[in-house]
PDB file of C-alpha atoms in Angstrom:
ATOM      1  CA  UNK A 423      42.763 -21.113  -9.522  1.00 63.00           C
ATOM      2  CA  UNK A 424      40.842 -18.123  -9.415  1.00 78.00           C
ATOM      3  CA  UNK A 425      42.315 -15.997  -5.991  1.00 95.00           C
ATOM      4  CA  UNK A 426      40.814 -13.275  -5.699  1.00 97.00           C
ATOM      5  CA  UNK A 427      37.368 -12.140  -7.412  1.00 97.00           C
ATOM      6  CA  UNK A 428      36.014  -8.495  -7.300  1.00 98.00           C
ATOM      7  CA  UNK A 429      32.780  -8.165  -8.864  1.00 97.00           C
ATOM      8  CA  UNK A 430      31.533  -5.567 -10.706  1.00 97.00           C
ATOM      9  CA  UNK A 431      34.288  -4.583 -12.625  1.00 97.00           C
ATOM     10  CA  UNK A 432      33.466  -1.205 -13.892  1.00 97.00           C
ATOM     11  CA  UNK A 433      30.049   0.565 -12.327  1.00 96.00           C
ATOM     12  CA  UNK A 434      29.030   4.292 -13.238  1.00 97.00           C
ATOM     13  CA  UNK A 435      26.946   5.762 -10.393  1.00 96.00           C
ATOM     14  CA  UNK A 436      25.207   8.966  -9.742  1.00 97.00           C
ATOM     15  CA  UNK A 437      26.062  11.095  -6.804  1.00 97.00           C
ATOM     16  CA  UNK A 438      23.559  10.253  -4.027  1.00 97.00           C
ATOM     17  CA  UNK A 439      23.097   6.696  -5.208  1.00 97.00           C
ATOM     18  CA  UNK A 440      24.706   3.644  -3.164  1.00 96.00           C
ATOM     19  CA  UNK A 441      26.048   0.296  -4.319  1.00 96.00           C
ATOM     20  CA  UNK A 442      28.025  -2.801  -2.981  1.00 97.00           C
ATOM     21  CA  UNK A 443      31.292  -4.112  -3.871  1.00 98.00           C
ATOM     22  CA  UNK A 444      31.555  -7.734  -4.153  1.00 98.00           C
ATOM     23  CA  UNK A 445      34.645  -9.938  -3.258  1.00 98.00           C
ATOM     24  CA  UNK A 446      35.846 -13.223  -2.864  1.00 98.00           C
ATOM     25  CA  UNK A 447      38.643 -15.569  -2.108  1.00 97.00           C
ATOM     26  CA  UNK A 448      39.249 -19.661  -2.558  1.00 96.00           C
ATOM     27  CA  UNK A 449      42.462 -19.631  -0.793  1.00 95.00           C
ATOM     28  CA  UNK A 450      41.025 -19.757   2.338  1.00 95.00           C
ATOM     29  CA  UNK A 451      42.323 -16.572   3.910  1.00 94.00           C
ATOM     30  CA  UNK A 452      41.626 -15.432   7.334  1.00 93.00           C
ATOM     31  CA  UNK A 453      42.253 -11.902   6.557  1.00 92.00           C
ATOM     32  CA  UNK A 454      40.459  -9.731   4.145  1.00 94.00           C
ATOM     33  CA  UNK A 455      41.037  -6.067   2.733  1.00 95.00           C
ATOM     34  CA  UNK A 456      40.031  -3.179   0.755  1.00 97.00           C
ATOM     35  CA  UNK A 457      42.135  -0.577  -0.707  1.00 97.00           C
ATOM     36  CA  UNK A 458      41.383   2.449  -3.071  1.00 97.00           C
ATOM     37  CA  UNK A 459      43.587   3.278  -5.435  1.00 97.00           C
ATOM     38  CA  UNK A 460      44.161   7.067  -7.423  1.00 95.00           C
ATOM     39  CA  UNK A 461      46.208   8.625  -9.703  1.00 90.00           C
ATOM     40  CA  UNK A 462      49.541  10.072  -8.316  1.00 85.00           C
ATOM     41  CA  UNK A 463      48.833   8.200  -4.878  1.00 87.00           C
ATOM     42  CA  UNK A 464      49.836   4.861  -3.167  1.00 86.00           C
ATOM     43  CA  UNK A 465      46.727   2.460  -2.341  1.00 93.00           C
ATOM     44  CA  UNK A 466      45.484   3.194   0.486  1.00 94.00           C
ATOM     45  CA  UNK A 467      43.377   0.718   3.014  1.00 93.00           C
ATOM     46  CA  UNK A 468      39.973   1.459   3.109  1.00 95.00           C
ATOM     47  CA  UNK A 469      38.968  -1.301   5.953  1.00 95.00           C
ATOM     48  CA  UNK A 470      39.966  -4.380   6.762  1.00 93.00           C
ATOM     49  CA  UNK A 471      38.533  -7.599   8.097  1.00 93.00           C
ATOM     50  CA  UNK A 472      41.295  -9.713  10.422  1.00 88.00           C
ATOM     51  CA  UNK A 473      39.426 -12.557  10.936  1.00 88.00           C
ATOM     52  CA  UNK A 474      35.810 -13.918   9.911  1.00 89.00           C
ATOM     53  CA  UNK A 475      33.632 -11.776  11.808  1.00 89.00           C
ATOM     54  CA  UNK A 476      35.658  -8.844  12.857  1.00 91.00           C
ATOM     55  CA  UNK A 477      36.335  -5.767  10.772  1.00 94.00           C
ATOM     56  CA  UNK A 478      38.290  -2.930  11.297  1.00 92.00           C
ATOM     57  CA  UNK A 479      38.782   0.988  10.188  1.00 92.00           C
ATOM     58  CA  UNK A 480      41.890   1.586   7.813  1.00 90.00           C
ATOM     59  CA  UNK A 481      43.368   5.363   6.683  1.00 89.00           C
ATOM     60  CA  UNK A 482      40.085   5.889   4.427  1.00 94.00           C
ATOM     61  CA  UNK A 483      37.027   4.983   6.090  1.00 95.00           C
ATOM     62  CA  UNK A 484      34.419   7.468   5.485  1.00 96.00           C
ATOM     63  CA  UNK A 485      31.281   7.131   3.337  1.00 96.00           C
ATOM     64  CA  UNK A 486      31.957   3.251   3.382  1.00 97.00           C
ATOM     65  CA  UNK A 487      30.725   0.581   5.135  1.00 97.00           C
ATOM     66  CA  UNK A 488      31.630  -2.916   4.867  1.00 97.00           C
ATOM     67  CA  UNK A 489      30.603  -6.356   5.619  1.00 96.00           C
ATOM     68  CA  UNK A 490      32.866 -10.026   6.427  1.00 96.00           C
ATOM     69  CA  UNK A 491      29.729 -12.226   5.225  1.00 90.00           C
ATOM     70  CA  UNK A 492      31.496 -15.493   5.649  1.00 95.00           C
ATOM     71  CA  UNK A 493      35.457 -16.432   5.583  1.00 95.00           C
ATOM     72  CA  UNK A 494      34.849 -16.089   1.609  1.00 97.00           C
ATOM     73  CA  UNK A 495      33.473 -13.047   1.241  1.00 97.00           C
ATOM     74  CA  UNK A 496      33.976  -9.261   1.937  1.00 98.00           C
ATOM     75  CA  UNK A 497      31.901  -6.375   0.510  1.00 98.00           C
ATOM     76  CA  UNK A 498      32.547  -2.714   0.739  1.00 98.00           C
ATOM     77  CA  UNK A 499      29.555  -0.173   0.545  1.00 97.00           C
ATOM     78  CA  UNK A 500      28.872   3.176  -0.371  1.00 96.00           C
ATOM     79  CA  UNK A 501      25.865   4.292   1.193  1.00 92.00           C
ATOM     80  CA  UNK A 502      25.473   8.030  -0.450  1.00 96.00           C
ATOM     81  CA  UNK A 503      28.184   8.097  -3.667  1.00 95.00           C
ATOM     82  CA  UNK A 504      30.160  10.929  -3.681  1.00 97.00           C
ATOM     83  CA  UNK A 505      32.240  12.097  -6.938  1.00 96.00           C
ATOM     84  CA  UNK A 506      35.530  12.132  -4.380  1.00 96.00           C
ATOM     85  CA  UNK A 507      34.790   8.227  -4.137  1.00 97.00           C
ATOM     86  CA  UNK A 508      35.665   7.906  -8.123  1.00 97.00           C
ATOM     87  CA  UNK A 509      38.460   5.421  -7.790  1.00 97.00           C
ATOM     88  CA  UNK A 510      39.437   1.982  -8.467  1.00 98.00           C
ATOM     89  CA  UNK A 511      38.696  -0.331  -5.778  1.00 98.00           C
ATOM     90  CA  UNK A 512      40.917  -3.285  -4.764  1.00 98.00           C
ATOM     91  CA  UNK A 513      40.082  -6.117  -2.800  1.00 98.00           C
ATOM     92  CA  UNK A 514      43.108  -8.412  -1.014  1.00 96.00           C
ATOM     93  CA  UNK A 515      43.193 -11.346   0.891  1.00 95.00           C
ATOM     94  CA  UNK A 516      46.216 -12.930   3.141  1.00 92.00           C
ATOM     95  CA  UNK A 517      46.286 -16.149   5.307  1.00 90.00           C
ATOM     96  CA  UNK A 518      46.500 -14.265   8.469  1.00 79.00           C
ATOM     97  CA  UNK A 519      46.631 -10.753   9.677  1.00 70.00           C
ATOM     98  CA  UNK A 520      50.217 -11.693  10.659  1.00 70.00           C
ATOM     99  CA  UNK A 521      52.645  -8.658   9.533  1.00 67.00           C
ATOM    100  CA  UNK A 522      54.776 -11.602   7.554  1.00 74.00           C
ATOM    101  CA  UNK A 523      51.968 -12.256   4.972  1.00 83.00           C
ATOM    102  CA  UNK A 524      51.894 -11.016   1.499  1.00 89.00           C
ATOM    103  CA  UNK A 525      48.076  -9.865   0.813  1.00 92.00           C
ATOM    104  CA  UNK A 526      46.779 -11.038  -2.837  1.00 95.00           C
ATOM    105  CA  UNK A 527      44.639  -8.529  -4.654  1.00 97.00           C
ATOM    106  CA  UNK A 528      41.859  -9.268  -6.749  1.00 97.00           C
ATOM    107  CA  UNK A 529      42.252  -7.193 -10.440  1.00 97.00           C
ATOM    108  CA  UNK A 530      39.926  -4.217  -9.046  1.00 97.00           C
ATOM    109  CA  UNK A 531      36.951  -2.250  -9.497  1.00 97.00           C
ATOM    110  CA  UNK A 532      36.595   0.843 -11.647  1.00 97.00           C
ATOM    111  CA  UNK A 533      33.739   3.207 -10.281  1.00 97.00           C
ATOM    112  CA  UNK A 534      33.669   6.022 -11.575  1.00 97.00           C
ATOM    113  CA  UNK A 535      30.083   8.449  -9.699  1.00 97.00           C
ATOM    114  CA  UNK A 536      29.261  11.198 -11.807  1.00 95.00           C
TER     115      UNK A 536
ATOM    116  CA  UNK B  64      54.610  10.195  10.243  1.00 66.00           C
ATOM    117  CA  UNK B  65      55.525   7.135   8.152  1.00 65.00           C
ATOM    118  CA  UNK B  66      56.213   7.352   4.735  1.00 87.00           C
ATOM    119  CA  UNK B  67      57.143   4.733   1.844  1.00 93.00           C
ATOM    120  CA  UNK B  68      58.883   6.741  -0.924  1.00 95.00           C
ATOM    121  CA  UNK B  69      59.826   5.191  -4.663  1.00 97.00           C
ATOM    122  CA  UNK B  70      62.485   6.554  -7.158  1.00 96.00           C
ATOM    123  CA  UNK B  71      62.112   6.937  -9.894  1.00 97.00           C
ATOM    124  CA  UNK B  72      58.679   7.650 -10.935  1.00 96.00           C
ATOM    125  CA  UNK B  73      59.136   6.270 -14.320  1.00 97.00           C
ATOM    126  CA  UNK B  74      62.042   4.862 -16.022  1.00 98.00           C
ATOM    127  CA  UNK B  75      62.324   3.947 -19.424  1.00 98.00           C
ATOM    128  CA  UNK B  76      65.208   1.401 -20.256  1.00 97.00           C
ATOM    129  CA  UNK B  77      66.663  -0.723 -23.773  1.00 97.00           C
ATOM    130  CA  UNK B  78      66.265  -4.374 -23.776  1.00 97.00           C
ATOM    131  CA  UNK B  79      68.821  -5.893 -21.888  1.00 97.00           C
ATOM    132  CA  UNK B  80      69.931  -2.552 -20.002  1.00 97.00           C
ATOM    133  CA  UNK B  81      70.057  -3.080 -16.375  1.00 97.00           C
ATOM    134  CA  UNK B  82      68.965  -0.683 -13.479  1.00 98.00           C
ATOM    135  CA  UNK B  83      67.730  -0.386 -10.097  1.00 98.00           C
ATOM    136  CA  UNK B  84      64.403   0.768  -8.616  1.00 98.00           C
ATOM    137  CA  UNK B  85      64.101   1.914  -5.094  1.00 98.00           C
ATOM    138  CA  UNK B  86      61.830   2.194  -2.107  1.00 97.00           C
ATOM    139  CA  UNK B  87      62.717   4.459   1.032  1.00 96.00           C
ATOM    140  CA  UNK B  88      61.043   3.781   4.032  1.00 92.00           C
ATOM    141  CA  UNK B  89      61.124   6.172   7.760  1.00 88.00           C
ATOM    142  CA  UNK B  90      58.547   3.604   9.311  1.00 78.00           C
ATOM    143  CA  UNK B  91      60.295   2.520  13.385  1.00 75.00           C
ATOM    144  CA  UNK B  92      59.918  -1.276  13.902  1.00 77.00           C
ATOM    145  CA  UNK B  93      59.922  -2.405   9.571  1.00 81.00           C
ATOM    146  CA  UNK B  94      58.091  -5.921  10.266  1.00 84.00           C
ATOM    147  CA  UNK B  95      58.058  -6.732   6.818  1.00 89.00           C
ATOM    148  CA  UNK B  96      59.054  -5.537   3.089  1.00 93.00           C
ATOM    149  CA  UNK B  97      56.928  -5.969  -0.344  1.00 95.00           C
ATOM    150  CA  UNK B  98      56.959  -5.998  -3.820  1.00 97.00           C
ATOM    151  CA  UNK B  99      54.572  -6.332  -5.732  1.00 98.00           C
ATOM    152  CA  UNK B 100      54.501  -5.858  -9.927  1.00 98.00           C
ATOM    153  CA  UNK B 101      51.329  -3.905 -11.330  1.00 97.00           C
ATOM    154  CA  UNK B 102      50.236  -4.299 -14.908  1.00 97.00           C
ATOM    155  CA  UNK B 103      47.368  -1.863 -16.373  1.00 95.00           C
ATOM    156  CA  UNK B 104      43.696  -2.714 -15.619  1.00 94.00           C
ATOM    157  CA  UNK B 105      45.025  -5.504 -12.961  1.00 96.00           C
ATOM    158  CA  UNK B 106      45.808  -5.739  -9.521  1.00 97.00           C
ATOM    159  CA  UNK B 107      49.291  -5.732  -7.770  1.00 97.00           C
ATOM    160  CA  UNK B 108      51.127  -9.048  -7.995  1.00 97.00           C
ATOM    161  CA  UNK B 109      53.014 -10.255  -5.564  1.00 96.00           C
ATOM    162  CA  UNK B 110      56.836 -10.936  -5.683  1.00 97.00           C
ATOM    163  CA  UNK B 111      58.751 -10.585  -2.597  1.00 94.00           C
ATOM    164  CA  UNK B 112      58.936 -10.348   0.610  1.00 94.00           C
ATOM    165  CA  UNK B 113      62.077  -9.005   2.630  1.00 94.00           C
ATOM    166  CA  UNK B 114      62.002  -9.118   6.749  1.00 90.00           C
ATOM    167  CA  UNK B 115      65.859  -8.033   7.827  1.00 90.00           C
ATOM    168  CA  UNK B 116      68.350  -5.606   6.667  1.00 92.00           C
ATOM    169  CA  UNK B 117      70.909  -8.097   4.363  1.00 95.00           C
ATOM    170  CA  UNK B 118      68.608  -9.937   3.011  1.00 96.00           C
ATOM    171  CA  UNK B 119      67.984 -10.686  -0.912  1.00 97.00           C
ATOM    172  CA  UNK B 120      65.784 -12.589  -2.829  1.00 97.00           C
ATOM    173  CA  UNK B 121      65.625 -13.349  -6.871  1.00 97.00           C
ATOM    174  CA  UNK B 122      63.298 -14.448  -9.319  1.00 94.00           C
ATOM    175  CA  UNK B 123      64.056 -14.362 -12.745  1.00 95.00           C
ATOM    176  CA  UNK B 124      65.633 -11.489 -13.648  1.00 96.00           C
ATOM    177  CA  UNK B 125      64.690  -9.451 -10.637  1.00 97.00           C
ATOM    178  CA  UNK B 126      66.763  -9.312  -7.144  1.00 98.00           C
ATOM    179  CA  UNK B 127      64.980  -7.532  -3.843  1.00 98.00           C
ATOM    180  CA  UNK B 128      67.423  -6.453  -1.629  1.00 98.00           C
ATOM    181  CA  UNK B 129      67.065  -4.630   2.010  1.00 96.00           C
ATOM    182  CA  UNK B 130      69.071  -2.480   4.374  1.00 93.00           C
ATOM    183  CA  UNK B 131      67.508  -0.504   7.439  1.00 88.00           C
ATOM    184  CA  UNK B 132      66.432   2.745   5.853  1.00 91.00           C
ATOM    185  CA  UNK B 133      65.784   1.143   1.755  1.00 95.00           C
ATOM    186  CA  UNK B 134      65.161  -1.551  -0.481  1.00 97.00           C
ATOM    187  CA  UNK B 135      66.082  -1.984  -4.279  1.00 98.00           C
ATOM    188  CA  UNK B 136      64.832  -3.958  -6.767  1.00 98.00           C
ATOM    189  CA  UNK B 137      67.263  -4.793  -9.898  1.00 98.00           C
ATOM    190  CA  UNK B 138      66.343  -5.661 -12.990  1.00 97.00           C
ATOM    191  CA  UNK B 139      69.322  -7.365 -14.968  1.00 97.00           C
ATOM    192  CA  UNK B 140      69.205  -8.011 -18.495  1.00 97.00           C
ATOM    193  CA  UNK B 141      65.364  -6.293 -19.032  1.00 97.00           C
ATOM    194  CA  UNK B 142      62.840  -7.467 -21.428  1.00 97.00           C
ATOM    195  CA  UNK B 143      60.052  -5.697 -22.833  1.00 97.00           C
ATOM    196  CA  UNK B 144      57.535  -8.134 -20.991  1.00 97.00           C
ATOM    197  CA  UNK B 145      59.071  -6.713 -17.697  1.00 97.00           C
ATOM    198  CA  UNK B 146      57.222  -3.603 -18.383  1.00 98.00           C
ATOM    199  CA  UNK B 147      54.902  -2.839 -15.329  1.00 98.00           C
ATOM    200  CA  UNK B 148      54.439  -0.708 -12.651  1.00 97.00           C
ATOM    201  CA  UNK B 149      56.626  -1.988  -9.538  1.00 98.00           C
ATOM    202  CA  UNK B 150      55.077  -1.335  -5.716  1.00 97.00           C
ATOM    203  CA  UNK B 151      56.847  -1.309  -2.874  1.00 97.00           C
ATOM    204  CA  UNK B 152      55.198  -1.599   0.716  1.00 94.00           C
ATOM    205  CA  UNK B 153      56.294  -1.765   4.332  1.00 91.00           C
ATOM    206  CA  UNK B 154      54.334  -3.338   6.944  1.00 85.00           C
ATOM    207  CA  UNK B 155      55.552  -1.307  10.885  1.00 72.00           C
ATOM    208  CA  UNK B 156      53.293  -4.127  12.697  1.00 65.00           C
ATOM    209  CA  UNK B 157      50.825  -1.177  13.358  1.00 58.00           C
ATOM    210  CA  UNK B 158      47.609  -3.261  13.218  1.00 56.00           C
ATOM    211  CA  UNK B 159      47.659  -6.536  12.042  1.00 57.00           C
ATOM    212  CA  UNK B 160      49.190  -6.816   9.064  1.00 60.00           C
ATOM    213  CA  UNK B 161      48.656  -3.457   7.215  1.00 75.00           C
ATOM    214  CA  UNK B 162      50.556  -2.061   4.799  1.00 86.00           C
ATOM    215  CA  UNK B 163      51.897   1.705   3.618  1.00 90.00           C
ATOM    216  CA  UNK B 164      52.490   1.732   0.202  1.00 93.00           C
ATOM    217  CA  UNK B 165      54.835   3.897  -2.036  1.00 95.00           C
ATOM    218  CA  UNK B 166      53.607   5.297  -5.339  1.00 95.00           C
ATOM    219  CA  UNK B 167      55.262   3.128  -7.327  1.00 96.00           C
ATOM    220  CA  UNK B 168      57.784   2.928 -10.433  1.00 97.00           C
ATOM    221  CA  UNK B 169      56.267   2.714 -13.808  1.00 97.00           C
ATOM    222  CA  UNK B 170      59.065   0.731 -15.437  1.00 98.00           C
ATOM    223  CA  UNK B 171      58.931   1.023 -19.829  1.00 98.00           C
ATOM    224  CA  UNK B 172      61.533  -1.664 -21.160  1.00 98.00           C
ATOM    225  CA  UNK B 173      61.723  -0.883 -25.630  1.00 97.00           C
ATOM    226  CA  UNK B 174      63.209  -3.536 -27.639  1.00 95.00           C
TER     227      UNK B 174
END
């Protein structure tokens, strides 16, 4: 019963250098997320994907890209690391984008970009 | 602009003294409510879910309760395994089903 499964789960990066953010759900989820979380703030949504091939712009968007690759899977990229993008990531799922929902988060990311 | 705000930041109870935590909202058009309980190095879990103003819902030794402008979560009878930090989040039916969450409470039971 796995849920929600963020891969890696700590990554040290250089500035300049890029990297992908793996995750993945088994509860068969329509909608996917990704949040970033930082000391002193709320998490705040990064981008989200509603349904399997659509993906949308949350509060946070810039200097990330992501990708719905399947109804499983949603990755989050950083193109050009940036120290302001040391954070811990979190990935969430829900079984629709339907505002009655609970989202399920995955245990995170820590990425720290020196 | 909407806002989710949580009081306290961080309380620190005994074993078995009760409290309340609570989440302020000023989102127009509150579709949904959430809690969700955060340990370190993990992700938020999720616990409730409140739609209207009146409503309540338990689990163990924690009750969610709503009205139109907050939400509080009471813990009765605390144990030190209750020690977590507690989320709150309001979804305004912006864009699909996004949420604004609060800071949080970082909740410290001692035995």
């Amino acid at each position: 019963n796995a849920g929600v499964t963020q891969t890696p789960k700590f990554q040290v990066l250089k500035t300049g250098q890029s990297m992908t953010l793996q995750c993945a759900q088994d509860m068969n989820h329509n909608s996917m997320y990704w949040y970033r979380q930082d000391p002193g703030m709320g998490l705040r949504l990064i981008y989200y994907s509603a349904s399997e091939g659509t993906t949308d712009k949350g509060e946070v968007p810039n200097g990330y890209n992501v990708s719905r690759l399947n109804k499983r899977e949603f990755s989050l990229r950083l193109e050009s690391a940036a120290p302001s993008q040391t954070s811990v990531y979190f990935c969430a799922s829900s079984a629709t984008g339907r505002s009655n929902q609970p989202q399920h988060f995955g245990d995170g990311t820590r990425l720290s970009i020196l | 602009e909407d806002q989710v705000t949580q009081s306290p930041e961080a309380l620190r109870l005994q074993e078995g003294e009760s409290s309340s935590l609570n989440c302020s909202y000023t989102v127009s058009g509150l579709r949904g409510l959430f809690w969700y309980r955060q340990d370190p190095g993990k992700g938020p879990e999720f616990l409730f879910t409140l739609y209207s103003a009146g409503e309540e819902k338990e689990k163990e030794r924690l009750k969610a309760t709503l009205t139109k402008k907050e939400s509080f979560l009471h813990i009765t009878a605390p144990k030190p395994e209750d020690s977590a930090t507690y989320l709150c989040a309001v979804n305004y039916g912006g864009s699909q089903g996004n949420l604004i969450f609060g800071k949080g409470t970082k909740l410290s039971v001692k035995p």
